[in-house]
PDB file of C-alpha atoms in Angstrom:
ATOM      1  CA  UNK A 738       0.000   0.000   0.000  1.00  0.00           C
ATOM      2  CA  UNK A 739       0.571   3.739  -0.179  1.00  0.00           C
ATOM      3  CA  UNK A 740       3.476   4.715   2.243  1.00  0.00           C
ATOM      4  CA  UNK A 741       3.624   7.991   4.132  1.00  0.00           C
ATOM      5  CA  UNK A 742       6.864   9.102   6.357  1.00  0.00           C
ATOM      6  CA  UNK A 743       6.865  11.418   8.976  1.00  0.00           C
ATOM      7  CA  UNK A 744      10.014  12.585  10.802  1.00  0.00           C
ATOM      8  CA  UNK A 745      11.444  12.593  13.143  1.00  0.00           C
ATOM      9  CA  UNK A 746       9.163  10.404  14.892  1.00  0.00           C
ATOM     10  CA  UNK A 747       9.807  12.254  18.386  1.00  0.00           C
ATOM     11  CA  UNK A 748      10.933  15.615  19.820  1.00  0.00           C
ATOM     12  CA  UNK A 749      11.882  17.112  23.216  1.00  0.00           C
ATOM     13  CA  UNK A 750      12.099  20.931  22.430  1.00  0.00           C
ATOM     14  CA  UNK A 751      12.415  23.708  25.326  1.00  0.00           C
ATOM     15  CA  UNK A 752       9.811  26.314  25.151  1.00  0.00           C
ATOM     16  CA  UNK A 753       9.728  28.989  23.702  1.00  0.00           C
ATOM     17  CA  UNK A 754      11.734  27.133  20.316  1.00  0.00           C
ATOM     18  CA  UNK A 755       9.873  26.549  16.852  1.00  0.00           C
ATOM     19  CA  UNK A 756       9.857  22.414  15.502  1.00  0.00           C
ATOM     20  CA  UNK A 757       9.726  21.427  12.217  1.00  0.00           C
ATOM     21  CA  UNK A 758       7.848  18.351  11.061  1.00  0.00           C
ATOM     22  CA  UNK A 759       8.201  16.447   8.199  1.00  0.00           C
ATOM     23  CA  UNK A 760       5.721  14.289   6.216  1.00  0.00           C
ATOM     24  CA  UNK A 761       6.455  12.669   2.665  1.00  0.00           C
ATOM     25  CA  UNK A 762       4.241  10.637   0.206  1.00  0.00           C
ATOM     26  CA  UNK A 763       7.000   7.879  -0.880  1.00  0.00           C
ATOM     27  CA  UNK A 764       5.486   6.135  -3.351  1.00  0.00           C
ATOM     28  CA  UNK A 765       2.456   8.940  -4.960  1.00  0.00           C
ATOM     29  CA  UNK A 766       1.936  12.223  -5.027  1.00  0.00           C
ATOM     30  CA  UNK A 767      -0.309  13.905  -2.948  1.00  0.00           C
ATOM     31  CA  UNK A 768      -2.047  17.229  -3.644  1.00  0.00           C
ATOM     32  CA  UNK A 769      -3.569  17.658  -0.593  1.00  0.00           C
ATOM     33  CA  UNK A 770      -1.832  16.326   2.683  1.00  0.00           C
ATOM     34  CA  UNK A 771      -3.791  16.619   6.136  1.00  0.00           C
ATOM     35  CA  UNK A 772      -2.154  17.114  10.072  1.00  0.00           C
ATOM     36  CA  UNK A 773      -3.906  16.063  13.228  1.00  0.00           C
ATOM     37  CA  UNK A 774      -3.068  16.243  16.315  1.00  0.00           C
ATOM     38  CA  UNK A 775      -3.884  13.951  19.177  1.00  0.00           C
ATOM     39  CA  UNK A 776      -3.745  14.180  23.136  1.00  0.00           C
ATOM     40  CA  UNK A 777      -3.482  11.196  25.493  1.00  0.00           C
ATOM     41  CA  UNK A 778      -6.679   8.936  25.575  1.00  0.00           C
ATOM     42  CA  UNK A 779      -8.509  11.190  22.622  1.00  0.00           C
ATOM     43  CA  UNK A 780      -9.142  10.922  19.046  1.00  0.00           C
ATOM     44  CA  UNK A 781      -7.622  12.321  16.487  1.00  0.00           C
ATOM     45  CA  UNK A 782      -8.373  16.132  15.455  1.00  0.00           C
ATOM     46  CA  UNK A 783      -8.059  17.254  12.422  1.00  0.00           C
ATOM     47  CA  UNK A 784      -5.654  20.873  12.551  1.00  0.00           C
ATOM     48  CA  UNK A 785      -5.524  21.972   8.676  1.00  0.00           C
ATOM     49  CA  UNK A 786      -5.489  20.374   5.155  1.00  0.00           C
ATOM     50  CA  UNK A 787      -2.725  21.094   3.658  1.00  0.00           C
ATOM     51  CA  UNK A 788      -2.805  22.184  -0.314  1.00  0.00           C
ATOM     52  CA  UNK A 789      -0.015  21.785  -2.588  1.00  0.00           C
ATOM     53  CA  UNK A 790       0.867  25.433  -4.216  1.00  0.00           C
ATOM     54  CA  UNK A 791      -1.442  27.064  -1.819  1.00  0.00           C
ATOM     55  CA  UNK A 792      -2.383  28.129   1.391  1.00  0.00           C
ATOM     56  CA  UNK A 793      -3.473  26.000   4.240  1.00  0.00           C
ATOM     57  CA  UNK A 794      -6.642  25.801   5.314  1.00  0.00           C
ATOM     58  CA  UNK A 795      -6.614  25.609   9.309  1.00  0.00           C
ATOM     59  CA  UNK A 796      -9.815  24.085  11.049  1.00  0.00           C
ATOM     60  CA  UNK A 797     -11.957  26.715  13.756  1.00  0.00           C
ATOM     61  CA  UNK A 798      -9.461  27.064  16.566  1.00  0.00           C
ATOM     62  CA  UNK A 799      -6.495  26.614  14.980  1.00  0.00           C
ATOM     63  CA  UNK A 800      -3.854  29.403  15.381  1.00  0.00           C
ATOM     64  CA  UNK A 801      -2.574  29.492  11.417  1.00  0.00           C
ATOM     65  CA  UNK A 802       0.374  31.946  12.871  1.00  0.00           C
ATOM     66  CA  UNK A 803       1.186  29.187  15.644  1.00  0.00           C
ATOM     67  CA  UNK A 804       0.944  26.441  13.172  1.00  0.00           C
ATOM     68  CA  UNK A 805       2.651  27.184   9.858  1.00  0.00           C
ATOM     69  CA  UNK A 806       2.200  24.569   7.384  1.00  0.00           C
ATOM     70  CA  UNK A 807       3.924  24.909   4.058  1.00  0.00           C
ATOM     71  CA  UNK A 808       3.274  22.661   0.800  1.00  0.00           C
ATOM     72  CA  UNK A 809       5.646  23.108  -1.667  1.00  0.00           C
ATOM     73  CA  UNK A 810       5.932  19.908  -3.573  1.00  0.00           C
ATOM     74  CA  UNK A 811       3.741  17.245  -4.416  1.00  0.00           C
ATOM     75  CA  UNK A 812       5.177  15.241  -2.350  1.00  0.00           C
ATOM     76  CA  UNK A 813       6.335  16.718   0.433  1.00  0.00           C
ATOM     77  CA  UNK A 814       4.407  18.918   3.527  1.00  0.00           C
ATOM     78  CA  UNK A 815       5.554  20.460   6.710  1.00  0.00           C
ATOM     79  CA  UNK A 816       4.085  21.627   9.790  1.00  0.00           C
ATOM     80  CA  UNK A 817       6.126  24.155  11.599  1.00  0.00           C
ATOM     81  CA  UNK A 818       5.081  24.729  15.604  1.00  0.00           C
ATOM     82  CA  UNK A 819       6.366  28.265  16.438  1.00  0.00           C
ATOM     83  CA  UNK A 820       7.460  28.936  19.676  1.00  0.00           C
ATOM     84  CA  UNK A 821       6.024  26.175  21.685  1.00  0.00           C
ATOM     85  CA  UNK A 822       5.127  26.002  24.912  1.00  0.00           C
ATOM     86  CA  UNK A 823       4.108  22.846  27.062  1.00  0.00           C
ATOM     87  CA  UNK A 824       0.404  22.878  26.285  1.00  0.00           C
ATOM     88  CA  UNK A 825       1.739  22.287  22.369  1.00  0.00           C
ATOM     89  CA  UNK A 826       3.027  18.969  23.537  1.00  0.00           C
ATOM     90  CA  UNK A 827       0.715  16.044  21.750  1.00  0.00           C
ATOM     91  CA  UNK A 828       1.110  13.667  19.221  1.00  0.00           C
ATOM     92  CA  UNK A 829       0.944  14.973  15.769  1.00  0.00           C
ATOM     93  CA  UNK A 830      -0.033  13.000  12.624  1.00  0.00           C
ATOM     94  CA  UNK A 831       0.143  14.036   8.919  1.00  0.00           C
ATOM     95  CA  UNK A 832      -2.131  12.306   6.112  1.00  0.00           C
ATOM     96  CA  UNK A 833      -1.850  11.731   2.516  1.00  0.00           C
ATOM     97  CA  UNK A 834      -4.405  11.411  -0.148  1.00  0.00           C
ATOM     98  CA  UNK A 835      -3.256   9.272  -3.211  1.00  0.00           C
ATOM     99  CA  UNK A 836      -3.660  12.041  -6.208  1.00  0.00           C
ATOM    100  CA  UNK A 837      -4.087   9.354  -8.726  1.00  0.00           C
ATOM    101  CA  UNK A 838      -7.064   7.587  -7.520  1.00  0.00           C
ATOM    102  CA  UNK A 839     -10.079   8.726  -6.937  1.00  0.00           C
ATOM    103  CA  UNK A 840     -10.763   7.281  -3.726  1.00  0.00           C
ATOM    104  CA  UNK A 841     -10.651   9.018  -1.080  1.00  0.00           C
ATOM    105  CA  UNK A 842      -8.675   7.326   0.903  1.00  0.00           C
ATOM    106  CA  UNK A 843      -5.840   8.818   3.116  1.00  0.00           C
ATOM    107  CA  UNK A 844      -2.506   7.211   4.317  1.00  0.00           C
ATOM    108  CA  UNK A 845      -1.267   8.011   7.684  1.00  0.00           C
ATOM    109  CA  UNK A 846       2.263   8.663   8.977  1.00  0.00           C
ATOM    110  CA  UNK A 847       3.787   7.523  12.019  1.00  0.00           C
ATOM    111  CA  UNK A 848       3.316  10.462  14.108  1.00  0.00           C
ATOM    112  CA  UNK A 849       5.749  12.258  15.578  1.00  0.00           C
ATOM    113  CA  UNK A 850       5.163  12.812  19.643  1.00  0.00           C
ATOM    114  CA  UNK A 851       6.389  16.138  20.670  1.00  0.00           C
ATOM    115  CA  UNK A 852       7.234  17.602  24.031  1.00  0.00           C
ATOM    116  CA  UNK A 853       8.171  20.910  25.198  1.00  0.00           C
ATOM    117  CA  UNK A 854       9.454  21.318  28.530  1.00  0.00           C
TER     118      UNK A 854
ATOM    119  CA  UNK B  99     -20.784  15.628   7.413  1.00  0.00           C
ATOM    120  CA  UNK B 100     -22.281  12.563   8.647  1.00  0.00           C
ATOM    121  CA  UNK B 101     -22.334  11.483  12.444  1.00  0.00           C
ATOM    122  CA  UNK B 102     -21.044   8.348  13.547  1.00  0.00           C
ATOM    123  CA  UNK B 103     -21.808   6.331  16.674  1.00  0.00           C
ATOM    124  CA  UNK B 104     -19.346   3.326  17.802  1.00  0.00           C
ATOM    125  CA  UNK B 105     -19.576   1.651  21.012  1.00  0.00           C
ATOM    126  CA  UNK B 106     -16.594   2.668  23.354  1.00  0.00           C
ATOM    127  CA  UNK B 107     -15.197  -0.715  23.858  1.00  0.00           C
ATOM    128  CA  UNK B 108     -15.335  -4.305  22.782  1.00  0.00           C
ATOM    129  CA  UNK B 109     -13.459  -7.467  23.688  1.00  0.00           C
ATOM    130  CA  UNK B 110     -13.505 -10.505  21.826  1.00  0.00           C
ATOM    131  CA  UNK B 111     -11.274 -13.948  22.097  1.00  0.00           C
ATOM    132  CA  UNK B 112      -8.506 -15.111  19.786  1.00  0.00           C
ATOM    133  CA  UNK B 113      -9.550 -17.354  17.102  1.00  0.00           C
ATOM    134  CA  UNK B 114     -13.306 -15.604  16.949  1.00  0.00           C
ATOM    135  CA  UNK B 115     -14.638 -12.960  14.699  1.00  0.00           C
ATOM    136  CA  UNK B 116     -14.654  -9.449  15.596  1.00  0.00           C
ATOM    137  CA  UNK B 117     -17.913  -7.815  15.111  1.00  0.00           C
ATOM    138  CA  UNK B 118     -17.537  -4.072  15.284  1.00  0.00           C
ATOM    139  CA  UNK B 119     -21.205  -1.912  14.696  1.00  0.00           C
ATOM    140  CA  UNK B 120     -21.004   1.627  13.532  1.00  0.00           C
ATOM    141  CA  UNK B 121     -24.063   4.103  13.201  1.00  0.00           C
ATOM    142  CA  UNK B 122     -24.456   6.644  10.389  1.00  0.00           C
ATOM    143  CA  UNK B 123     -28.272   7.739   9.945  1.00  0.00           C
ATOM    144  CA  UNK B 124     -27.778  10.852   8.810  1.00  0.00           C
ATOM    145  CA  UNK B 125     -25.373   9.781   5.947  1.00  0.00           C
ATOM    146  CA  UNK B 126     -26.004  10.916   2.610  1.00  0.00           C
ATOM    147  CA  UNK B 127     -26.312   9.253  -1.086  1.00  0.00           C
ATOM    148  CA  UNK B 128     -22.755   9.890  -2.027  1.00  0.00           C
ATOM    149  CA  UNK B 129     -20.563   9.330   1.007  1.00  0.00           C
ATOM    150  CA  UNK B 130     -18.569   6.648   1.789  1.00  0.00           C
ATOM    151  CA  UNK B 131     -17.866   4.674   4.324  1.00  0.00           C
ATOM    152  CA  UNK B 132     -14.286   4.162   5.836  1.00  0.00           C
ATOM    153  CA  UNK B 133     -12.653   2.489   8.798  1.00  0.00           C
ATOM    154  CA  UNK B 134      -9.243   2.821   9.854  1.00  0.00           C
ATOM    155  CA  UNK B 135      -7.510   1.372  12.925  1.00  0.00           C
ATOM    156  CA  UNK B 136      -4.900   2.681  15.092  1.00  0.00           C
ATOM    157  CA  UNK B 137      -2.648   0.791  17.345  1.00  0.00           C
ATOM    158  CA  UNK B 138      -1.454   2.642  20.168  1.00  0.00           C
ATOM    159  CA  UNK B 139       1.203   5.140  19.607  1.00  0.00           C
ATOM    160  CA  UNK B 140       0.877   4.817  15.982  1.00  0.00           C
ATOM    161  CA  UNK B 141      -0.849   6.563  12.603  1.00  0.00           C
ATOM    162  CA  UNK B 142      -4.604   5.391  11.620  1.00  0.00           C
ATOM    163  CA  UNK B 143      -4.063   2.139   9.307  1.00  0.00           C
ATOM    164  CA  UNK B 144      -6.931   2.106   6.747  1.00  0.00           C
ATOM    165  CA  UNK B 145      -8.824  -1.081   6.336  1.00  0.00           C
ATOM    166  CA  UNK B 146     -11.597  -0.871   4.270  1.00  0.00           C
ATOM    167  CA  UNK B 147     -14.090   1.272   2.763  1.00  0.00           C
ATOM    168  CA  UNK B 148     -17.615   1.131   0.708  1.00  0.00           C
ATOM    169  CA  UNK B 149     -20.818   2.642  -0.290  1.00  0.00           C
ATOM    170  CA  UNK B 150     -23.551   0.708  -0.666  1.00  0.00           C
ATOM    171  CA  UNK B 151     -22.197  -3.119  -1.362  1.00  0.00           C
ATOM    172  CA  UNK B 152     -20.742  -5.274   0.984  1.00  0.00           C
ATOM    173  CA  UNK B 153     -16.725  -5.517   0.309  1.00  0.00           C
ATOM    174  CA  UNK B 154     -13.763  -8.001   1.319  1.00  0.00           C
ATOM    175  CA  UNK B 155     -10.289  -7.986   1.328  1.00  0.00           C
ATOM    176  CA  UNK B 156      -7.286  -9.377   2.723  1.00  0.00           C
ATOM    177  CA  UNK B 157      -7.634  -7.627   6.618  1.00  0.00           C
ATOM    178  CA  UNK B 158     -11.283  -7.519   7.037  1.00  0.00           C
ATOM    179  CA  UNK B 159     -15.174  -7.171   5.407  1.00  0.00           C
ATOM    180  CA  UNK B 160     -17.372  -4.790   5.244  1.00  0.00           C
ATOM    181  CA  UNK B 161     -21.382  -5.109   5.988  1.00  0.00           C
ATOM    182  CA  UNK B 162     -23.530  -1.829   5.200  1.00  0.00           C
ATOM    183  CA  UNK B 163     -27.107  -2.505   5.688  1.00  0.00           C
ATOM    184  CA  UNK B 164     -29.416  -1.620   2.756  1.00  0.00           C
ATOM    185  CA  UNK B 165     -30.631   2.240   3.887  1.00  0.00           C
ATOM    186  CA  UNK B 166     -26.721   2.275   4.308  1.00  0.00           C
ATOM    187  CA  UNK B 167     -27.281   3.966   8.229  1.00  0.00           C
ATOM    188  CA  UNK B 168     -25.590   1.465   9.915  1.00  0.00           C
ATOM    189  CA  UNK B 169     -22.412  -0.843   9.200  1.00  0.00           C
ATOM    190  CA  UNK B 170     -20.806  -3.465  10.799  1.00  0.00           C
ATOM    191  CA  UNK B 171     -17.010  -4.285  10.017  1.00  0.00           C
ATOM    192  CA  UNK B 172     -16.008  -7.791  10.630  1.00  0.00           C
ATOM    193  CA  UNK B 173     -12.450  -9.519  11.430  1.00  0.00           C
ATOM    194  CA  UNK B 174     -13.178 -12.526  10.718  1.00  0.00           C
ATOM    195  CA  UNK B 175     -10.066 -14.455  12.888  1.00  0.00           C
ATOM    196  CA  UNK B 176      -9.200 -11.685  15.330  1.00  0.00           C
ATOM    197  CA  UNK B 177      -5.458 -11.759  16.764  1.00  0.00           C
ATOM    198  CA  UNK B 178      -3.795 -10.293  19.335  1.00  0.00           C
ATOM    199  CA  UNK B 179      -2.397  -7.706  16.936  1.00  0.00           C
ATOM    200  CA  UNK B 180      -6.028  -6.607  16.202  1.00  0.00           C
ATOM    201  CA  UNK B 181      -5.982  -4.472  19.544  1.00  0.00           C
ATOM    202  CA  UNK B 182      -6.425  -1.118  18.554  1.00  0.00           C
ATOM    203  CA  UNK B 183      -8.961   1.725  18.179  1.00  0.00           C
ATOM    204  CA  UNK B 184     -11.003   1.273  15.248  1.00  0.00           C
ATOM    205  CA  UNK B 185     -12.636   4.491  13.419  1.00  0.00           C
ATOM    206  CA  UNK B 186     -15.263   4.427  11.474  1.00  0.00           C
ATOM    207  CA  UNK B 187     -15.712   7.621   9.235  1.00  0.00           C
ATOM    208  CA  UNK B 188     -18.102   8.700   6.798  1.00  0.00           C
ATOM    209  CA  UNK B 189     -17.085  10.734   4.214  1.00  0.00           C
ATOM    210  CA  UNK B 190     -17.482  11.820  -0.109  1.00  0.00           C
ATOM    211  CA  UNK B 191     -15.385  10.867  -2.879  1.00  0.00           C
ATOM    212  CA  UNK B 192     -12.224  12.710  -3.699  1.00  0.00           C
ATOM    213  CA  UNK B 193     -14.158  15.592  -5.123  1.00  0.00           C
ATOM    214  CA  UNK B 194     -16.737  16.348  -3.115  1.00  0.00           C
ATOM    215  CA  UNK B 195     -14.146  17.141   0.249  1.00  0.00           C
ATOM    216  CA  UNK B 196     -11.190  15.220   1.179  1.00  0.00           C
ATOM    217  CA  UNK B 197     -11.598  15.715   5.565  1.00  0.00           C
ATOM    218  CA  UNK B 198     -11.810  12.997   7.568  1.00  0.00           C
ATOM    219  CA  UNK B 199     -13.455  13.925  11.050  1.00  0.00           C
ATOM    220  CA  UNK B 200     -12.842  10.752  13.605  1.00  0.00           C
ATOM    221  CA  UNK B 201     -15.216   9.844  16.314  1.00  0.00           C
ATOM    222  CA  UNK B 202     -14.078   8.461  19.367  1.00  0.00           C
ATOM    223  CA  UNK B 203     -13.807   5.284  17.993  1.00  0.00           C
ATOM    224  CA  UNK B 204     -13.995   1.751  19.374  1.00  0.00           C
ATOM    225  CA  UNK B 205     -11.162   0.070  21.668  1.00  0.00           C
ATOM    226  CA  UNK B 206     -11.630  -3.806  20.372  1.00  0.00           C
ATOM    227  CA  UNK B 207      -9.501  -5.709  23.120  1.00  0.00           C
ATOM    228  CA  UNK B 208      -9.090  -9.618  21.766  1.00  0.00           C
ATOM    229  CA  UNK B 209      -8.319 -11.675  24.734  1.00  0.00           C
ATOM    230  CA  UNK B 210      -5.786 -15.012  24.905  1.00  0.00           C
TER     231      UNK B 210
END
């Protein structure tokens, strides 16, 4: 199946520092990547999709300035946390949808778990 | 988008099929239904998706009653390795809005 990397896979940051996370369609290309994020013991929220060429489009809530997310390749999204603090610290999973099929289904990475102290 | 409803937990034993139910009433004529699973600590693992027909592959089947508000995804053989959180998520084609929104999911727990 379709295979999605995400790195790195964890972080310890002090606050107040930005993190950069990676996440790469290997084997498609993906016009439209997603990123979640996910506490302990709760499902997954959905943060922004993530548009090739274009800008994000952040769910309600979401801080666009706190979260930058940049698409520049078809292959290739990242999410950027700027200055985080300790309530940033989560689990945070990107998505991939397979641009050359039309069914919508999306591939997960990893996740990278992230913690600011 | 569609609702769903899962129950919050399940157990089942080795050896016997998993039978996990998933509401959707208010789903509409073109959306889709998907389930994914996710192990702990790791990314949502899709299993299996359909509209209106019942489908089957290699990691599971897929049972969508005929006014398609309800669904039941089935592991036939469940293993340990079947713990996880399974999602199930209703949602259009690639057109018509890519999001997926998860629910709280079901914990399936397969006992030794």
């Amino acid at each position: 199946g379709a295979v999605v990397s995400q790195h790195p896979s964890r972080v310890i940051c002090k606050s107040g520092t930005s993190v950069k996370i990676e996440c790469r369609s290997l084997d498609f290309q993906a016009t439209t990547m997603f990123w979640y994020r996910q506490f302990p013991k709760q499902s997954l929220m959905l943060m922004a999709t993530s548009n090739e060429g274009s800008k994000a489009t952040y769910e309600q809530g979401v801080e666009k300035d706190k979260f930058l997310i940049n698409h520049a390749s078809l292959t290739l999204s990242t999410l950027t946390v700027t200055s985080a603090h300790p309530e940033d610290s989560s689990f945070y999973i990107c998505s991939a949808r397979d641009l050359g099929t039309a069914k919508n289904i999306q591939y997960f990475g990893a996740g990278t778990r992230l913690s600011v102290l | 988008d569609a609702k769903t409803t899962q129950p919050p937990s399940m157990d089942c034993a080795e050896g016997r099929a998993a039978n996990l139910p998933c509401n959707h009433s208010t789903i509409s004529g073109n959306e889709y239904v998907y389930w994914y699973r996710q192990i702990h600590s790791q990314g949502p693992q899709y299993i299996i998706h359909g509209l209106k027909n019942n489908e089957t592959n290699e990691m599971a089947s897929l049972i969508i009653t005929e006014d398609r508000k309800s669904s039941t995804l089935i592991l036939p053989h469940a293993t340990l390795r079947d713990t996880a959180v399974y999602y199930c998520i209703v949602r259009g084609r690639a057109n018509t809005g890519n999001q997926f929104y998860f629910g709280t999911g079901t914990s399936l727990t397969v006992i030794p």
